[in-house]
Tab-separated table of C-alpha atoms and ligand atoms in Angstrom:
chain	number	residue	atom	x	y	z
A	1	MET	CA	0.144	-0.283	0.000
A	2	SER	CA	0.951	3.272	-0.703
A	3	ILE	CA	1.519	6.133	2.020
A	4	GLN	CA	-1.036	7.808	1.306
A	5	ALA	CA	-3.547	4.778	0.936
A	6	LEU	CA	-2.401	3.874	4.404
A	7	LEU	CA	-3.014	7.218	5.977
A	8	THR	CA	-6.671	7.289	4.713
A	9	GLN	CA	-7.926	4.081	6.022
A	10	PHE	CA	-5.543	3.471	8.838
A	11	GLY	CA	-4.588	7.437	9.935
A	12	ASP	CA	-6.688	7.761	12.549
A	13	LYS	CA	-5.694	4.857	14.482
A	14	TYR	CA	-1.928	6.362	13.720
A	15	VAL	CA	-2.699	9.735	15.539
A	16	GLN	CA	-4.407	7.395	18.417
A	17	ALA	CA	-1.285	5.457	18.688
A	18	LEU	CA	1.269	7.920	18.853
A	19	PHE	CA	-0.562	9.495	21.981
A	20	THR	CA	-0.570	6.580	23.513
A	21	THR	CA	3.566	5.975	22.750
A	22	TRP	CA	3.979	9.360	23.971
A	23	LYS	CA	1.668	9.186	26.948
A	24	LEU	CA	3.975	5.478	27.774
A	25	THR	CA	6.681	7.884	27.382
A	26	ALA	CA	5.291	10.644	29.414
A	27	THR	CA	4.736	9.025	32.296
A	28	SER	CA	7.380	6.006	32.565
A	29	PHE	CA	9.329	8.541	32.350
A	30	ALA	CA	8.418	10.741	34.952
A	31	LEU	CA	8.128	8.348	37.249
A	32	ALA	CA	11.389	6.744	36.582
A	33	PHE	CA	12.964	10.096	36.992
A	34	VAL	CA	11.553	10.103	40.428
A	35	LEU	CA	12.177	6.480	41.391
A	36	GLY	CA	15.706	7.404	40.119
A	37	ILE	CA	15.997	10.240	42.322
A	38	VAL	CA	15.208	8.099	45.033
A	39	ILE	CA	17.750	5.203	44.283
A	40	THR	CA	20.358	7.614	44.473
A	41	VAL	CA	19.814	9.183	47.344
A	42	MET	CA	19.551	5.728	49.097
A	43	ARG	CA	22.639	4.893	47.123
A	44	VAL	CA	24.774	8.297	48.521
A	45	SER	CA	22.743	7.484	51.889
A	46	PRO	CA	24.912	7.521	54.875
A	47	VAL	CA	22.846	3.707	55.763
A	48	ARG	CA	24.401	1.087	55.134
A	49	PRO	CA	20.986	-1.289	54.256
A	50	LEU	CA	20.002	1.481	51.671
A	51	ARG	CA	23.038	1.843	49.967
A	52	LEU	CA	22.946	-2.151	49.284
A	53	LEU	CA	18.843	-1.837	48.206
A	54	ALA	CA	19.593	1.128	45.956
A	55	GLU	CA	23.137	-1.285	44.302
A	56	PHE	CA	21.147	-4.210	43.850
A	57	TYR	CA	18.206	-2.526	42.449
A	58	ILE	CA	20.428	-1.340	40.038
A	59	GLN	CA	22.498	-4.371	39.181
A	60	ILE	CA	18.821	-5.762	38.336
A	61	PHE	CA	17.293	-3.645	36.708
A	62	ARG	CA	20.680	-2.247	34.397
A	63	ASN	CA	21.238	-5.771	33.716
A	64	ILE	CA	17.650	-7.167	32.246
A	65	PRO	CA	15.885	-6.878	29.043
A	66	GLY	CA	13.058	-5.163	29.157
A	67	ALA	CA	11.109	-7.288	27.014
A	68	SER	CA	12.287	-10.333	30.203
A	69	LEU	CA	10.649	-7.949	32.308
A	70	LEU	CA	7.552	-7.061	30.538
A	71	ILE	CA	7.222	-11.141	30.408
A	72	LEU	CA	8.243	-11.627	34.358
A	73	LEU	CA	5.409	-8.686	35.383
A	74	VAL	CA	2.581	-10.050	33.160
A	75	TYR	CA	2.748	-13.969	33.609
A	76	ALA	CA	5.050	-14.311	37.106
A	77	LEU	CA	3.267	-11.241	39.329
A	78	PRO	CA	0.234	-13.259	38.636
A	79	TYR	CA	1.494	-15.941	40.454
A	80	LEU	CA	2.245	-13.935	43.876
A	81	ASP	CA	-1.609	-12.316	43.329
A	82	MET	CA	-0.724	-9.418	41.815
A	83	ILE	CA	-2.386	-8.877	38.499
A	84	PHE	CA	-2.176	-5.691	36.702
A	85	SER	CA	-3.380	-4.317	33.627
A	86	TYR	CA	-1.304	-4.825	29.969
A	87	TYR	CA	-1.166	-0.946	30.490
A	88	THR	CA	0.444	-1.086	33.970
A	89	CYS	CA	2.719	-3.969	33.241
A	90	VAL	CA	3.958	-2.521	29.897
A	91	LEU	CA	4.344	0.773	32.390
A	92	MET	CA	6.305	-0.867	35.092
A	93	ALA	CA	9.031	-1.786	32.930
A	94	CYS	CA	9.245	1.288	30.774
A	95	THR	CA	10.023	2.406	34.674
A	96	LEU	CA	11.631	0.305	36.214
A	97	ILE	CA	15.002	-0.314	33.846
A	98	PRO	CA	15.350	3.353	32.730
A	99	ALA	CA	15.099	4.130	36.672
A	100	ALA	CA	18.623	2.597	36.726
A	101	PHE	CA	20.218	4.294	34.026
A	102	CYS	CA	18.480	8.150	35.842
A	103	SER	CA	20.608	6.651	38.664
A	104	GLU	CA	23.532	6.281	37.153
A	105	TYR	CA	23.495	9.635	35.203
A	106	LEU	CA	22.821	11.132	37.969
A	107	LEU	CA	25.338	9.614	40.338
A	108	ALA	CA	27.575	10.497	37.431
A	109	GLY	CA	26.308	14.500	38.002
A	110	MET	CA	27.172	14.148	40.981
A	111	ASN	CA	30.828	13.123	41.507
A	112	THR	CA	31.595	16.625	39.088
A	113	ILE	CA	30.468	18.291	42.188
A	114	ALA	CA	33.624	19.604	44.400
A	115	PRO	CA	33.667	17.637	47.657
A	116	GLY	CA	34.128	21.012	49.040
A	117	GLN	CA	31.361	22.410	48.394
A	118	ILE	CA	29.568	19.448	50.584
A	119	GLU	CA	32.281	19.936	53.578
A	120	ALA	CA	30.712	23.718	53.426
A	121	ALA	CA	27.124	22.414	53.171
A	122	ARG	CA	27.851	20.633	55.980
A	123	SER	CA	29.906	23.248	58.210
A	124	LEU	CA	26.846	25.233	57.607
A	125	GLY	CA	24.643	22.862	59.589
A	126	LEU	CA	22.783	21.500	57.161
A	127	THR	CA	21.676	17.780	57.408
A	128	PHE	CA	22.346	15.152	54.292
A	129	LEU	CA	18.822	15.583	52.952
A	130	GLN	CA	19.075	18.936	52.976
A	131	ILE	CA	22.245	19.026	51.393
A	132	ILE	CA	21.252	16.604	48.890
A	133	TRP	CA	18.233	18.982	48.078
A	134	ARG	CA	19.797	22.451	47.629
A	135	VAL	CA	23.254	21.381	46.972
A	136	VAL	CA	23.846	18.251	45.247
A	137	LEU	CA	20.847	17.372	43.662
A	138	PRO	CA	20.237	20.751	41.318
A	139	GLN	CA	23.905	20.813	40.651
A	140	ALA	CA	23.345	16.919	39.480
A	141	LEU	CA	20.447	17.212	37.436
A	142	ARG	CA	21.435	20.740	36.061
A	143	SER	CA	25.131	18.679	34.565
A	144	SER	CA	22.997	15.576	33.347
A	145	VAL	CA	20.332	17.755	31.081
A	146	LEU	CA	22.126	15.666	28.186
A	147	PRO	CA	22.263	12.271	29.308
A	148	LEU	CA	18.889	12.067	30.554
A	149	THR	CA	17.245	13.553	27.073
A	150	SER	CA	18.774	10.506	25.845
A	151	LEU	CA	17.339	8.462	28.380
A	152	LEU	CA	13.979	10.100	27.416
A	153	VAL	CA	14.523	9.071	24.073
A	154	SER	CA	15.365	5.749	24.510
A	155	THR	CA	12.390	5.210	26.932
A	156	MET	CA	10.084	6.254	24.195
A	157	LEU	CA	12.147	3.160	22.058
A	158	THR	CA	11.764	1.057	24.837
A	159	THR	CA	7.763	1.752	25.426
A	160	ALA	CA	7.440	-0.310	21.470
A	161	LEU	CA	7.535	-3.178	23.995
A	162	ALA	CA	3.795	-2.927	24.188
A	163	SER	CA	3.382	-4.428	20.632
A	164	GLN	CA	3.872	-7.666	22.791
A	165	VAL	CA	0.539	-7.452	24.654
A	166	PRO	CA	-3.050	-6.411	23.933
A	167	LEU	CA	-3.433	-2.939	24.154
A	168	ASN	CA	-6.873	-0.763	23.469
A	169	PRO	CA	-5.393	2.363	21.396
A	170	GLN	CA	-2.194	0.530	20.259
A	171	ASP	CA	0.831	1.835	20.625
A	172	LEU	CA	3.236	2.891	17.458
A	173	THR	CA	4.895	-0.510	17.022
A	174	GLY	CA	1.983	-2.235	17.882
A	175	LEU	CA	0.041	-0.697	15.259
A	176	VAL	CA	2.071	-1.827	12.519
A	177	SER	CA	1.198	-5.806	13.402
A	178	TYR	CA	-2.585	-5.010	13.979
A	179	ILE	CA	-2.180	-3.397	9.647
A	180	ASN	CA	-0.145	-6.209	9.087
A	181	THR	CA	-2.574	-8.651	10.278
A	182	HIS	CA	-5.806	-6.884	8.529
A	183	ALA	CA	-3.831	-5.144	5.268
A	184	VAL	CA	-1.192	-5.731	3.616
A	185	GLY	CA	0.153	-2.587	5.034
A	186	GLY	CA	4.003	-4.213	4.292
A	187	VAL	CA	7.384	-1.742	4.877
A	188	THR	CA	5.212	1.060	4.444
A	189	ALA	CA	3.423	0.470	7.310
A	190	PHE	CA	6.687	0.464	10.093
A	191	PHE	CA	7.950	3.196	7.747
A	192	ILE	CA	5.351	5.626	9.176
A	193	SER	CA	6.044	4.822	12.812
A	194	ALA	CA	9.805	4.453	12.126
A	195	ALA	CA	9.039	8.521	11.283
A	196	LEU	CA	6.697	9.939	14.097
A	197	TYR	CA	9.404	8.165	16.965
A	198	CYS	CA	11.605	10.105	15.170
A	199	ALA	CA	10.555	13.368	14.241
A	200	THR	CA	9.169	12.877	18.324
A	201	ALA	CA	13.269	12.038	19.033
A	202	VAL	CA	14.600	14.920	17.564
A	203	VAL	CA	12.162	17.224	19.186
A	204	ILE	CA	13.009	15.889	22.656
A	205	GLY	CA	16.669	15.912	21.328
A	206	GLN	CA	16.353	20.072	20.371
A	207	ILE	CA	14.578	20.629	23.731
A	208	GLY	CA	16.886	18.926	25.673
A	209	SER	CA	20.001	21.018	24.314
A	210	TRP	CA	17.688	23.904	25.025
A	211	ILE	CA	17.276	23.189	28.086
A	212	ASP	CA	20.748	22.305	28.522
A	213	ARG	CA	22.388	25.384	27.582
A	214	LYS	CA	19.585	27.319	29.654
A	215	VAL	CA	20.724	25.337	33.447
A	216	ARG	CA	24.177	24.837	32.425
A	217	ILE	CA	26.991	25.698	35.616
A	218	LEU	CA	29.430	27.918	34.572
A	219	ARG	CA	32.898	26.676	36.813
B	1	MET	CA	45.267	45.264	69.086
B	2	SER	CA	41.702	47.920	69.225
B	3	GLU	CA	39.935	49.231	72.202
B	4	ALA	CA	37.059	47.566	71.665
B	5	ARG	CA	38.688	43.692	71.760
B	6	LYS	CA	40.937	44.604	75.252
B	7	GLU	CA	37.638	45.500	76.878
B	8	ILE	CA	36.418	42.491	75.415
B	9	LEU	CA	38.674	39.993	76.369
B	10	LYS	CA	38.974	41.902	80.175
B	11	ASN	CA	35.307	41.621	80.705
B	12	GLU	CA	36.226	38.003	79.859
B	13	SER	CA	39.469	37.078	81.482
B	14	GLY	CA	37.707	35.872	84.921
B	15	ASN	CA	38.282	32.094	86.205
B	16	THR	CA	34.515	30.995	85.366
B	17	GLU	CA	34.730	31.882	81.838
B	18	ILE	CA	33.516	29.566	79.781
B	19	PRO	CA	36.275	29.258	76.515
B	20	VAL	CA	34.065	29.437	73.309
B	21	ILE	CA	36.047	26.497	71.919
B	22	GLU	CA	37.569	23.657	73.827
B	23	LEU	CA	39.729	20.701	72.855
B	24	ARG	CA	41.136	18.008	75.736
B	25	ASN	CA	43.255	15.715	75.300
B	26	VAL	CA	42.052	14.762	71.357
B	27	ASN	CA	43.531	12.370	69.626
B	28	LYS	CA	42.707	11.967	65.800
B	29	TYR	CA	44.097	8.910	63.967
B	30	PHE	CA	43.775	8.563	59.710
B	31	GLY	CA	44.234	4.510	59.833
B	32	GLN	CA	47.956	3.744	61.470
B	33	SER	CA	49.005	7.292	61.201
B	34	HIS	CA	48.589	9.811	64.204
B	35	VAL	CA	47.626	12.921	63.311
B	36	LEU	CA	46.861	14.867	66.305
B	37	LYS	CA	48.705	13.884	69.323
B	38	ASP	CA	46.639	14.664	72.581
B	39	ILE	CA	45.264	18.073	71.777
B	40	SER	CA	44.278	20.566	74.605
B	41	LEU	CA	43.426	23.927	73.937
B	42	LYS	CA	41.138	26.664	74.827
B	43	ILE	CA	39.888	29.899	73.157
B	44	ARG	CA	38.439	32.621	74.379
B	45	LYS	CA	35.875	34.822	73.372
B	46	GLY	CA	36.990	37.077	70.833
B	47	GLU	CA	40.307	35.905	71.226
B	48	VAL	CA	41.691	35.385	67.464
B	49	VAL	CA	44.296	32.184	67.764
B	50	VAL	CA	46.573	32.447	64.695
B	51	VAL	CA	47.844	28.280	63.507
B	52	ILE	CA	51.061	28.091	61.839
B	53	GLY	CA	53.569	25.208	60.777
B	54	PRO	CA	54.542	22.720	58.041
B	55	SER	CA	53.007	21.036	55.588
B	56	GLY	CA	50.746	17.613	56.864
B	57	SER	CA	51.585	18.753	60.828
B	58	GLY	CA	47.664	18.615	60.853
B	59	LYS	CA	46.048	22.361	61.121
B	60	SER	CA	44.029	21.335	58.844
B	61	THR	CA	42.834	18.487	60.614
B	62	LEU	CA	43.343	20.842	64.032
B	63	CYS	CA	40.230	23.024	62.132
B	64	ARG	CA	38.116	20.310	60.793
B	65	THR	CA	37.764	18.352	64.329
B	66	ILE	CA	36.197	21.830	66.050
B	67	ASN	CA	33.024	21.167	64.131
B	68	ARG	CA	33.154	17.291	63.549
B	69	LEU	CA	34.192	17.550	59.688
B	70	GLU	CA	37.027	14.637	61.119
B	71	THR	CA	35.961	12.154	63.793
B	72	ILE	CA	38.243	11.798	66.684
B	73	GLU	CA	39.623	8.705	68.302
B	74	SER	CA	39.846	9.971	71.712
B	75	GLY	CA	39.596	13.218	74.174
B	76	GLU	CA	36.937	15.938	74.402
B	77	ILE	CA	35.919	18.686	72.064
B	78	LEU	CA	33.171	21.125	73.988
B	79	ILE	CA	31.572	24.512	72.661
B	80	ASP	CA	30.971	26.715	75.136
B	81	GLY	CA	30.823	24.397	77.425
B	82	VAL	CA	29.010	21.724	75.277
B	83	PRO	CA	30.530	18.755	73.867
B	84	VAL	CA	30.017	18.646	69.922
B	85	PRO	CA	27.165	15.909	69.624
B	86	MET	CA	28.380	12.699	67.509
B	87	GLU	CA	25.619	13.002	64.436
B	88	GLY	CA	22.457	13.693	63.159
B	89	LYS	CA	20.630	16.823	63.926
B	90	ALA	CA	22.468	18.058	67.005
B	91	LEU	CA	25.559	17.773	64.783
B	92	ALA	CA	24.345	19.998	61.899
B	93	ALA	CA	22.856	22.690	64.778
B	94	LEU	CA	26.557	22.633	66.241
B	95	ARG	CA	28.418	23.350	63.034
B	96	SER	CA	25.425	25.958	62.640
B	97	GLN	CA	27.452	27.685	65.264
B	98	ILE	CA	31.119	27.683	63.908
B	99	GLY	CA	31.577	29.487	60.902
B	100	MET	CA	34.607	28.046	58.684
B	101	VAL	CA	36.297	29.623	55.512
B	102	PHE	CA	38.279	27.283	53.494
B	103	GLN	CA	41.182	27.768	51.548
B	104	SER	CA	39.675	26.875	47.937
B	105	PHE	CA	36.252	28.980	48.721
B	106	ASN	CA	33.473	26.452	48.242
B	107	LEU	CA	31.264	28.256	46.926
B	108	PHE	CA	27.819	26.648	46.139
B	109	ALA	CA	28.444	26.487	42.170
B	110	HIS	CA	24.143	27.166	41.213
B	111	LYS	CA	23.999	29.622	43.369
B	112	ASN	CA	23.927	33.336	43.381
B	113	VAL	CA	26.464	35.168	45.408
B	114	LEU	CA	23.057	36.593	47.450
B	115	ASP	CA	22.286	32.356	47.344
B	116	ASN	CA	25.168	31.366	48.858
B	117	VAL	CA	24.780	33.621	51.752
B	118	ILE	CA	21.212	33.095	52.489
B	119	LEU	CA	21.147	29.444	52.080
B	120	GLY	CA	22.335	29.051	55.328
B	121	PRO	CA	20.035	31.866	57.267
B	122	VAL	CA	16.789	30.175	55.828
B	123	ASP	CA	17.503	26.230	55.365
B	124	VAL	CA	19.548	26.230	59.013
B	125	LEU	CA	18.282	29.200	60.993
B	126	HIS	CA	14.560	29.363	59.239
B	127	ARG	CA	14.847	32.613	58.673
B	128	HIS	CA	12.048	34.685	56.450
B	129	ARG	CA	13.413	34.831	53.081
B	130	LYS	CA	13.340	38.820	52.540
B	131	GLN	CA	14.789	39.545	56.054
B	132	ALA	CA	17.724	37.205	55.044
B	133	LYS	CA	18.273	38.713	52.383
B	134	GLU	CA	18.093	42.112	53.527
B	135	GLU	CA	20.928	41.055	55.724
B	136	ALA	CA	23.539	39.198	53.576
B	137	LEU	CA	23.288	42.903	51.121
B	138	GLN	CA	24.316	44.360	54.112
B	139	LEU	CA	26.998	41.397	54.602
B	140	LEU	CA	28.022	41.940	51.266
B	141	ALA	CA	28.479	45.531	51.651
B	142	ARG	CA	31.127	45.144	54.874
B	143	VAL	CA	33.153	42.429	52.628
B	144	GLY	CA	32.878	44.816	49.483
B	145	VAL	CA	31.090	42.770	47.235
B	146	ALA	CA	27.832	43.969	47.022
B	147	ASP	CA	27.778	44.775	43.610
B	148	LYS	CA	28.084	41.150	42.539
B	149	ALA	CA	25.077	39.464	44.739
B	150	ALA	CA	23.290	38.516	41.264
B	151	LYS	CA	26.859	37.039	39.706
B	152	VAL	CA	27.589	33.023	39.937
B	153	PRO	CA	31.114	32.639	42.159
B	154	ALA	CA	32.557	31.559	38.150
B	155	GLN	CA	32.247	35.146	37.374
B	156	LEU	CA	34.256	36.645	40.489
B	157	SER	CA	37.772	36.550	41.299
B	158	GLY	CA	39.387	34.469	43.925
B	159	GLY	CA	39.611	37.099	46.247
B	160	GLN	CA	36.376	38.049	45.967
B	161	GLN	CA	35.101	34.321	46.117
B	162	GLN	CA	36.983	34.082	49.392
B	163	ARG	CA	34.903	37.355	50.967
B	164	VAL	CA	31.715	36.074	49.862
B	165	ALA	CA	32.770	32.628	51.482
B	166	ILE	CA	33.388	34.910	54.840
B	167	ALA	CA	29.952	37.017	54.419
B	168	ARG	CA	28.327	33.170	54.186
B	169	ALA	CA	29.904	32.220	57.709
B	170	LEU	CA	28.444	35.224	59.430
B	171	ALA	CA	25.297	34.743	58.085
B	172	MET	CA	24.793	32.315	60.655
B	173	HIS	CA	26.410	34.377	63.289
B	174	PRO	CA	28.784	32.330	64.330
B	175	LYS	CA	30.546	31.989	67.841
B	176	ALA	CA	33.037	31.567	65.907
B	177	ILE	CA	35.035	31.043	62.386
B	178	LEU	CA	37.865	28.335	61.450
B	179	PHE	CA	39.853	29.838	58.609
B	180	ASP	CA	41.434	27.035	56.508
B	181	GLU	CA	44.715	28.588	55.106
B	182	PRO	CA	41.700	31.477	53.614
B	183	THR	CA	44.546	33.187	51.326
B	184	SER	CA	46.579	30.379	50.053
B	185	ALA	CA	44.408	29.767	46.332
B	186	LEU	CA	44.673	33.257	46.531
B	187	ASP	CA	46.920	35.183	43.675
B	188	PRO	CA	49.287	37.583	45.760
B	189	GLU	CA	47.403	40.833	44.795
B	190	MET	CA	44.351	39.408	46.198
B	191	ILE	CA	45.292	38.149	49.608
B	192	GLY	CA	45.303	42.062	50.798
B	193	GLU	CA	41.518	42.329	50.182
B	194	VAL	CA	40.747	38.736	52.193
B	195	LEU	CA	43.267	39.821	55.259
B	196	GLU	CA	41.814	43.261	55.596
B	197	VAL	CA	38.875	41.382	55.623
B	198	MET	CA	39.476	39.173	58.304
B	199	THR	CA	41.321	41.938	59.888
B	200	SER	CA	38.299	43.972	60.866
B	201	LEU	CA	36.174	41.242	61.975
B	202	ALA	CA	38.861	40.743	64.406
B	203	LYS	CA	38.493	44.350	65.437
B	204	ASP	CA	34.679	43.767	65.915
B	205	GLY	CA	35.416	41.175	68.122
B	206	MET	CA	34.654	37.740	66.282
B	207	THR	CA	36.392	34.693	67.790
B	208	MET	CA	38.655	33.370	64.988
B	209	VAL	CA	41.020	30.885	64.442
B	210	VAL	CA	43.325	30.853	61.675
B	211	VAL	CA	45.326	28.131	60.063
B	212	THR	CA	47.921	30.871	57.520
B	213	HIS	CA	51.920	31.292	56.760
B	214	GLU	CA	50.813	35.185	56.464
B	215	MET	CA	53.000	35.985	59.314
B	216	ASN	CA	52.575	40.034	59.147
B	217	PHE	CA	48.995	39.260	59.710
B	218	ALA	CA	49.661	36.922	62.564
B	219	ARG	CA	51.520	39.468	63.825
B	220	ARG	CA	49.436	42.229	63.514
B	221	VAL	CA	46.037	40.505	64.405
B	222	ALA	CA	46.626	37.553	66.786
B	223	ASP	CA	46.289	37.087	70.009
B	224	ARG	CA	48.524	33.886	70.048
B	225	VAL	CA	50.322	31.873	68.310
B	226	LEU	CA	50.039	27.966	67.773
B	227	PHE	CA	53.274	26.191	66.641
B	228	LEU	CA	51.583	23.076	65.339
B	229	ASP	CA	54.414	19.932	64.030
B	230	GLY	CA	54.177	16.581	63.885
B	231	GLY	CA	50.488	16.592	64.867
B	232	SER	CA	51.967	18.314	68.279
B	233	ILE	CA	51.228	21.645	69.260
B	234	ILE	CA	54.756	22.800	70.344
B	235	GLU	CA	55.103	26.050	71.089
B	236	GLU	CA	52.138	28.577	72.477
B	237	ASN	CA	53.151	32.084	72.675
B	238	THR	CA	51.771	35.895	72.178
B	239	PRO	CA	52.982	36.156	68.287
B	240	GLU	CA	55.853	39.091	69.129
B	241	ALA	CA	57.476	36.585	71.485
B	242	PHE	CA	57.261	33.504	69.034
B	243	PHE	CA	58.628	35.296	65.785
B	244	THR	CA	61.355	37.045	68.097
B	245	HIS	CA	62.676	34.351	70.070
B	246	PRO	CA	61.023	30.861	69.404
B	247	GLN	CA	61.568	28.636	72.236
B	248	THR	CA	62.236	25.126	70.089
B	249	GLN	CA	64.611	24.249	67.336
B	250	ARG	CA	61.370	23.231	65.070
B	251	ALA	CA	60.273	26.241	65.113
B	252	GLN	CA	62.327	28.499	64.525
B	253	ASP	CA	63.988	26.435	61.413
B	254	PHE	CA	60.283	26.147	59.867
B	255	LEU	CA	59.905	30.264	60.484
B	256	ASN	CA	63.564	30.231	59.078
B	257	SER	CA	61.904	28.438	55.843
B	258	ILE	CA	59.463	30.437	55.122
B	259	LYS	CA	61.656	33.650	55.355
B	260	GLU	CA	63.822	32.160	52.748
B	261	HIS	CA	61.437	32.315	50.096
C	1	LIG	N1	41.514	12.416	54.667
C	1	LIG	C1	43.017	11.588	55.335
C	1	LIG	N2	43.197	10.448	55.192
C	1	LIG	C2	44.322	10.021	55.263
C	1	LIG	N3	45.327	10.735	55.738
C	1	LIG	C3	45.031	12.599	55.688
C	1	LIG	C4	44.001	12.881	55.364
C	1	LIG	N4	43.738	14.143	55.531
C	1	LIG	C5	44.853	14.278	56.523
C	1	LIG	N5	45.541	13.376	56.155
C	1	LIG	C6	47.066	12.954	56.685
C	1	LIG	O1	47.020	14.105	57.884
C	1	LIG	C7	48.358	15.008	58.530
C	1	LIG	C8	47.732	15.924	58.614
C	1	LIG	O2	47.483	16.704	57.500
C	1	LIG	P1	46.641	17.616	57.206
C	1	LIG	O3	46.102	18.406	58.637
C	1	LIG	O4	45.974	18.349	56.218
C	1	LIG	O5	47.903	18.925	57.713
C	1	LIG	P2	48.156	20.289	57.128
C	1	LIG	O6	46.654	21.213	57.501
C	1	LIG	O7	49.127	20.834	58.528
C	1	LIG	O8	49.263	20.498	56.152
C	1	LIG	C9	49.322	14.418	56.857
C	1	LIG	O9	50.037	13.488	56.729
C	1	LIG	C10	48.454	14.365	55.321
C	1	LIG	O10	48.783	13.378	54.872
C	2	LIG	MG1	46.102	22.222	55.432
């Protein structure tokens, strides 16, 4: 089929799928970001069990393939009497893995902070959490805008896992399988989805570099 | 010494006086190496104590143990007669009472000058932001960098950064300020402006512990000089007596070595 024919027949579905992909991406990235911050704070905390727990998390979720994790969430959790919707399972997979990477980037960002600044904060009487919140995290975040931008893009690509489970409406990748079972979309159907992923990634990249220029710390 | 400071010292010189800072038989190890050896020391209100000694003698460690940036293995440290707490909120509260100025300034790189100064007052002392800002601007004027309030540290010279760091310490209304080689990282032409600010603090009666190699500053401003070597206080004297008649060979050698440069 030509692009034109595909868009006439499945245009609405592409729009819906694009929104599903965006929604999954935005939601899971937001959750991964918050979780990543929590894990990072645990990793640098003075409480050893918290540090160990956080390192354990990183080792697991940095090293597990997304598809395996999704299968575990869909098929293994019910054995623990935890049954989530397919959408929630996809969301969890797309949150748990990027959170580990988010933490890695934030930790790298923290390592750019001169230790003297932490000592200055301690000598002012700030507590651990105040130091994290006021001195460490703001600088770590501002120096990891570019890696976090890449992480947002890769989170979007991870949401293609949604094509492995029945969803309605489907995401961009799921829609391609749908089209190819209902019509002969062929490679063109893939092409449209790929173009939409790429366009989104380019916009994300532009916004990311703009933010990076705005917030970069003069040293 | 100024009249004001003489008054303060006179008023405080009764036997019942509680020192602002007191160390009792403090020992500090880094692994096997014994870095502070049985240090006992009292610093009275309004006193300026200069600590000198060769590199590696334990001067920085001495400063850092006072507000527990370094832990100690034995002995006691008291601030206003109260033992320094081991950890947590109590330790943080105590630290807020002792200012610290570092060799490398250590301003917060992501905050402008004004925000550097008000962080402590607002977050630790829970002062109103507006009030804290007004006072911070006065302090910045006092150290001569009021026009830099909106700049970030990287836009300032070393001397300006160090003066901001002093304003940041002053904003906490500390009982004492510890200076660890405050001018050692500065280009020569900026040393004077920082020493000038420190001299004026001393005149106003601030209690100060100053690690420095600036002998002229020590002579003019210090009430007492401590000479540290190998982790022990080898000599303790008035600046005049110390610089003209050092009692030990080690102090003599050290003074000769810094005069040569
Ligand atoms: N964090 C540390 N770990 C191990 N040894 C240290 C540490 N800090 C300082 N030391 C050692 O302690 C001694 C005293 O150091 P320091 O107090 O910095 O001396 P100074 O300030 O007089 O030059 C030196 O021998 C130094 O190598
Ligand atoms: Mg030192």
